[in-house]
């Protein structure tokens, strides 16, 4: 029996006592008073009995109705409800540092579609048992587990995350090839402790940000330790005062000179705020378009003063915003020398459902003087699907191929992707070239542009400096 089921039984027992004990005591006291009276009669006994029965029925129905608001476990998995789970979390985090873990069944939606909802529910129950058995084997007997939504389970453990992370990594390693009832089940996990983030909403928000950010990575924890209120103040302050760090890296070596431009915010103390922290926050408060408009304006001013083509990564959601398009058009009208020198690089994880409208918007950007690039070709299916939908100018291969570029099979796939991109009218680009051998392979495969420390390191650039070439 799991810890959550034990707590559910004890809670039901306490609820039953609350229902029965008051009625029993009331009956005993009433009968004692009745029989202690010398003038007690049969009729008074019957009247009192009926009165007690009516009160008992009312009280029982009242508590039954009240019990529906006091349910502490999920009906499918018998894990804690989110309300009860966070009551525990609030109580535990007040006294000591505790760690919240979110273990997710990544392919639950596919399981429900392919095998049916009933089998999906069975997978949820079996997954809870696997989680409980694993932690029990690590001498963690009382494990609070909550099914927050879908296939996302929340757990609390006492202690800081550094002590918990090795246990979670062992869990993921043990169940990386997990099969339940001949159904493949994939787990992922992220970890967060209460040293810097304490409130329920902040915990949930950060856990889902980590889950999204680490979707394709091996790490499970929050690398940066910042109090959310301080982070939010620093981000808004940097955005208001336009404190940006602009960095560029040369991309070698085709006919058109190209550089990639990257940005970070700078807080009031002069320290960098990484994109992984401030971009989710800007999305939540609806200021992402404002931030990317600032970026575009800086890139336009830099591009207008030189001859290079400047590549900047922008979110596809912003590009689909009509207000952003109007602003982008106005910038080109104010700085006509930047026309055809700015490339919007897209890296989208989800395929846009309104693909016809998006295709028209991409064509509009190219018509007014912007170029379009796709990132992570060969690693993201979205980039490959967009390549056949849009007319694009650049594609950058996923870094997976750079890491394995010396292996023959990866070279064969890279060559096929390179030919496909060229046939679609796009120039190809590969990053993270760190040595001469990798560079020679990329040239032999006829990749147009190579980027990495071998060709030039990233260096800071003031927005007013202009072109670096």
Short mmCIF file of N, CA and C in Angstrom, two decimals, residues 229-239 243 265-268 273:
data_model
loop_
_atom_site.label_atom_id
_atom_site.label_comp_id
_atom_site.label_asym_id
_atom_site.label_seq_id
_atom_site.Cartn_x
_atom_site.Cartn_y
_atom_site.Cartn_z
N UNK A 229 10.72 37.12 -7.51
CA UNK A 229 10.38 38.54 -7.44
C UNK A 229 11.55 39.41 -7.88
N UNK A 230 12.76 39.03 -7.47
CA UNK A 230 13.95 39.78 -7.86
C UNK A 230 14.21 39.64 -9.36
N UNK A 231 14.01 38.43 -9.88
CA UNK A 231 14.20 38.21 -11.32
C UNK A 231 13.23 39.07 -12.12
N UNK A 232 11.96 39.07 -11.72
CA UNK A 232 10.96 39.83 -12.45
C UNK A 232 11.28 41.33 -12.42
N UNK A 233 11.71 41.82 -11.26
CA UNK A 233 12.07 43.23 -11.18
C UNK A 233 13.25 43.54 -12.10
N UNK A 234 14.27 42.68 -12.08
CA UNK A 234 15.46 42.90 -12.90
C UNK A 234 15.13 42.89 -14.39
N UNK A 235 14.27 41.95 -14.79
CA UNK A 235 13.89 41.85 -16.21
C UNK A 235 13.14 43.10 -16.66
N UNK A 236 12.13 43.50 -15.89
CA UNK A 236 11.34 44.67 -16.27
C UNK A 236 12.18 45.93 -16.25
N UNK A 237 13.08 46.03 -15.28
CA UNK A 237 13.95 47.20 -15.19
C UNK A 237 14.90 47.27 -16.38
N UNK A 238 15.47 46.11 -16.76
CA UNK A 238 16.37 46.07 -17.91
C UNK A 238 15.62 46.38 -19.20
N UNK A 239 14.39 45.89 -19.30
CA UNK A 239 13.59 46.14 -20.50
C UNK A 239 13.23 47.62 -20.61
N UNK A 243 18.66 47.87 -21.34
CA UNK A 243 20.00 47.38 -21.02
C UNK A 243 20.18 46.00 -21.65
N UNK A 265 19.80 40.20 -21.51
CA UNK A 265 19.49 41.38 -20.70
C UNK A 265 20.56 41.54 -19.62
N UNK A 266 20.74 42.77 -19.16
CA UNK A 266 21.70 43.09 -18.10
C UNK A 266 20.94 43.68 -16.92
N UNK A 267 21.12 43.09 -15.74
CA UNK A 267 20.38 43.58 -14.57
C UNK A 267 21.03 44.85 -14.01
N UNK A 268 20.44 45.38 -12.93
CA UNK A 268 20.90 46.65 -12.36
C UNK A 268 22.31 46.57 -11.79
N UNK A 273 21.36 38.33 -17.58
CA UNK A 273 20.18 37.50 -17.32
C UNK A 273 20.01 36.62 -18.54
#
